Tab-separated table of C-alpha atoms in Angstrom:
chain	number	residue	atom	x	y	z
A	13	UNK	CA	93.960	120.400	126.510
A	14	UNK	CA	93.366	121.885	122.968
A	15	UNK	CA	90.896	120.412	120.710
A	16	UNK	CA	90.960	120.449	116.779
A	17	UNK	CA	88.343	123.656	116.707
A	18	UNK	CA	90.297	125.734	118.934
A	19	UNK	CA	93.744	124.998	117.389
A	20	UNK	CA	92.369	125.631	113.871
A	21	UNK	CA	91.044	128.866	115.018
A	22	UNK	CA	94.129	129.817	116.642
A	23	UNK	CA	96.193	128.606	113.357
A	24	UNK	CA	93.780	130.437	110.639
A	25	UNK	CA	93.952	133.655	112.659
A	26	UNK	CA	97.551	134.007	112.382
A	27	UNK	CA	98.980	131.514	109.568
A	28	UNK	CA	99.106	131.440	105.868
A	29	UNK	CA	99.350	127.895	104.491
A	30	UNK	CA	101.304	127.315	101.516
A	31	UNK	CA	99.532	125.955	98.279
A	32	UNK	CA	96.301	126.616	99.912
A	33	UNK	CA	93.783	129.064	99.094
A	34	UNK	CA	92.735	130.180	102.530
A	35	UNK	CA	88.976	130.625	101.636
A	36	UNK	CA	88.620	126.987	101.236
A	37	UNK	CA	88.966	126.663	105.116
A	38	UNK	CA	85.535	128.305	105.309
A	39	UNK	CA	84.205	124.781	104.171
A	40	UNK	CA	87.050	122.322	104.191
A	41	UNK	CA	88.272	121.823	108.038
A	42	UNK	CA	92.119	122.261	108.779
A	43	UNK	CA	93.526	119.209	110.127
A	44	UNK	CA	95.486	120.148	113.196
A	45	UNK	CA	98.182	117.586	113.985
A	46	UNK	CA	99.661	117.127	117.622
A	47	UNK	CA	102.110	114.424	117.055
A	48	UNK	CA	103.398	111.872	114.363
A	49	UNK	CA	104.757	108.254	114.649
A	50	UNK	CA	105.850	106.397	111.683
A	51	UNK	CA	103.513	106.792	108.549
A	52	UNK	CA	100.919	108.095	111.246
A	53	UNK	CA	99.593	111.626	112.096
A	54	UNK	CA	97.638	112.157	115.136
A	55	UNK	CA	95.154	115.149	115.891
A	56	UNK	CA	94.409	116.846	119.179
A	57	UNK	CA	91.331	114.431	119.650
A	58	UNK	CA	93.142	111.154	119.075
A	59	UNK	CA	92.142	110.742	115.539
A	60	UNK	CA	94.907	109.202	113.328
A	61	UNK	CA	95.607	109.947	109.612
A	62	UNK	CA	98.036	108.047	107.451
A	63	UNK	CA	100.671	110.471	106.121
A	64	UNK	CA	100.609	109.229	102.486
A	65	UNK	CA	102.557	112.003	101.198
A	66	UNK	CA	105.482	111.899	103.721
A	67	UNK	CA	104.616	115.465	104.466
A	68	UNK	CA	105.301	116.657	101.285
A	69	UNK	CA	108.044	114.085	100.565
A	70	UNK	CA	110.236	115.147	103.548
A	71	UNK	CA	109.500	112.400	106.039
A	72	UNK	CA	110.408	109.298	103.961
A	73	UNK	CA	111.524	107.212	106.891
A	74	UNK	CA	108.397	108.108	108.934
A	75	UNK	CA	107.793	110.580	111.717
A	76	UNK	CA	109.875	110.152	114.895
A	77	UNK	CA	112.392	107.966	113.676
A	78	UNK	CA	114.193	106.953	116.470
A	79	UNK	CA	117.522	106.114	114.560
A	80	UNK	CA	117.496	109.820	112.371
A	81	UNK	CA	116.503	111.564	115.617
A	82	UNK	CA	119.534	110.078	117.587
A	83	UNK	CA	121.747	111.060	114.655
A	84	UNK	CA	120.227	114.622	114.589
A	85	UNK	CA	120.736	115.148	118.383
A	86	UNK	CA	124.380	113.813	118.051
A	87	UNK	CA	125.063	115.930	115.387
A	88	UNK	CA	123.508	119.384	117.263
A	89	UNK	CA	125.730	118.676	120.095
A	90	UNK	CA	128.916	119.165	117.860
A	91	UNK	CA	127.456	121.811	115.258
A	92	UNK	CA	123.855	122.504	113.918
A	93	UNK	CA	124.640	124.703	110.909
A	94	UNK	CA	127.011	126.601	109.427
A	95	UNK	CA	126.742	128.971	106.440
A	96	UNK	CA	128.332	127.469	103.270
A	97	UNK	CA	129.213	131.080	101.710
A	98	UNK	CA	133.146	131.057	102.151
A	99	UNK	CA	132.620	128.213	104.975
A	100	UNK	CA	132.808	124.180	104.986
A	101	UNK	CA	132.657	121.571	107.479
A	102	UNK	CA	133.218	117.906	107.472
A	103	UNK	CA	129.573	116.478	107.302
A	104	UNK	CA	128.912	118.456	104.046
A	105	UNK	CA	132.008	117.362	102.297
A	106	UNK	CA	131.543	113.780	103.565
A	107	UNK	CA	127.904	113.764	102.050
A	108	UNK	CA	129.013	115.821	98.798
A	109	UNK	CA	131.784	113.060	98.184
A	110	UNK	CA	129.232	110.248	98.826
A	111	UNK	CA	126.817	112.036	96.310
A	112	UNK	CA	129.137	112.859	93.590
A	113	UNK	CA	130.365	108.967	93.911
A	114	UNK	CA	126.725	107.906	92.612
A	115	UNK	CA	126.426	110.498	90.038
A	116	UNK	CA	127.092	109.901	86.205
A	117	UNK	CA	130.268	111.284	84.873
A	118	UNK	CA	130.624	115.097	84.565
A	119	UNK	CA	128.330	115.816	87.537
A	120	UNK	CA	131.137	116.790	90.016
A	121	UNK	CA	129.786	119.411	92.278
A	122	UNK	CA	126.780	119.477	94.990
A	123	UNK	CA	124.775	122.529	95.595
A	124	UNK	CA	122.735	122.368	98.539
A	125	UNK	CA	119.294	124.269	98.986
A	126	UNK	CA	117.272	124.110	102.260
A	127	UNK	CA	113.613	123.435	100.402
A	128	UNK	CA	112.430	121.825	97.554
A	129	UNK	CA	111.257	125.412	95.984
A	130	UNK	CA	114.757	126.641	96.513
A	131	UNK	CA	116.147	123.769	94.823
A	132	UNK	CA	114.168	124.497	91.713
A	133	UNK	CA	115.147	128.126	91.735
A	134	UNK	CA	118.799	126.784	92.025
A	135	UNK	CA	118.086	124.611	88.955
A	136	UNK	CA	116.698	127.218	87.031
A	137	UNK	CA	119.508	129.703	87.904
A	138	UNK	CA	122.213	127.027	87.246
A	139	UNK	CA	120.610	126.201	83.667
A	140	UNK	CA	120.179	129.893	82.961
A	141	UNK	CA	123.780	130.807	83.829
A	142	UNK	CA	125.138	127.600	82.104
A	143	UNK	CA	123.685	128.693	78.618
A	144	UNK	CA	125.160	132.310	78.998
A	145	UNK	CA	128.646	131.037	80.252
A	146	UNK	CA	128.695	128.973	76.906
A	147	UNK	CA	127.495	131.820	74.778
A	148	UNK	CA	124.225	130.493	74.165
A	149	UNK	CA	122.517	133.958	75.512
A	150	UNK	CA	119.198	133.513	73.589
A	151	UNK	CA	118.296	130.445	75.665
A	152	UNK	CA	115.934	132.234	78.113
A	153	UNK	CA	113.056	130.026	78.209
A	154	UNK	CA	112.030	126.894	80.290
A	155	UNK	CA	109.731	124.073	79.706
A	156	UNK	CA	106.709	123.918	81.798
A	157	UNK	CA	104.300	121.183	81.814
A	158	UNK	CA	100.657	121.359	82.385
A	159	UNK	CA	99.324	120.293	85.916
A	160	UNK	CA	102.613	120.480	87.359
A	161	UNK	CA	103.839	121.778	90.833
A	162	UNK	CA	107.540	122.438	91.874
A	163	UNK	CA	106.790	124.800	94.834
A	164	UNK	CA	106.128	128.270	96.102
A	165	UNK	CA	108.983	130.642	95.338
A	166	UNK	CA	108.212	132.785	92.120
A	167	UNK	CA	110.684	130.940	89.757
A	168	UNK	CA	109.114	127.609	90.968
A	169	UNK	CA	105.385	128.823	90.530
A	170	UNK	CA	106.556	130.156	86.992
A	171	UNK	CA	107.400	126.703	85.806
A	172	UNK	CA	104.329	124.995	87.172
A	173	UNK	CA	100.811	124.774	86.614
A	174	UNK	CA	98.629	124.814	89.627
A	175	UNK	CA	95.582	126.872	89.034
A	176	UNK	CA	95.310	128.345	92.643
A	177	UNK	CA	98.813	129.798	92.234
A	178	UNK	CA	99.258	130.315	88.474
A	179	UNK	CA	98.006	134.282	88.879
A	180	UNK	CA	100.765	134.890	91.433
A	181	UNK	CA	103.320	133.984	88.898
A	182	UNK	CA	101.639	135.289	85.720
A	183	UNK	CA	104.257	138.092	84.889
A	184	UNK	CA	106.814	135.359	84.852
A	185	UNK	CA	105.280	132.504	83.241
A	186	UNK	CA	105.570	131.384	79.713
A	187	UNK	CA	103.311	129.162	77.984
A	188	UNK	CA	102.524	125.658	79.532
A	189	UNK	CA	102.130	122.257	77.587
A	190	UNK	CA	100.297	119.302	78.919
A	191	UNK	CA	102.669	116.210	79.141
A	192	UNK	CA	101.501	113.676	77.193
A	193	UNK	CA	99.411	110.930	78.698
């Protein structure tokens, strides 16, 4: 059986973690997780931790949710993934119809991204292209807020303000403004 220290050593020898200054792990221990159940995460030594941020806001219904896992198994038996560039399938059209029905008038289409950073990139690109398409070609700046985080891609970093990653996006950053308190 693996213990936390052994697993952490393996991890840190082959992996860079997002939104992490890796030198911090010289003094701040990595938390190796073996399994999850509901709101709980468990390490290799049986210690339990509450996943208070739902693993970056992804596991909103808890880890190993039986209903979600069953639906994932059912879908995987039919179709795991199909590229949406020139292709379509029933689940994506059904979901899009439900989402469009909930949105305000004028929002009639869905665009899917596979993670939050990519969703921010898509939003930036759509905004940029919208203004170009309506002839407002001088609208080329984005509002960014101080102390904000939107993801790890270059565009998402450029509109965020996390000190550890600001330098990585410096060539693409504008001026940041701190949000009113």
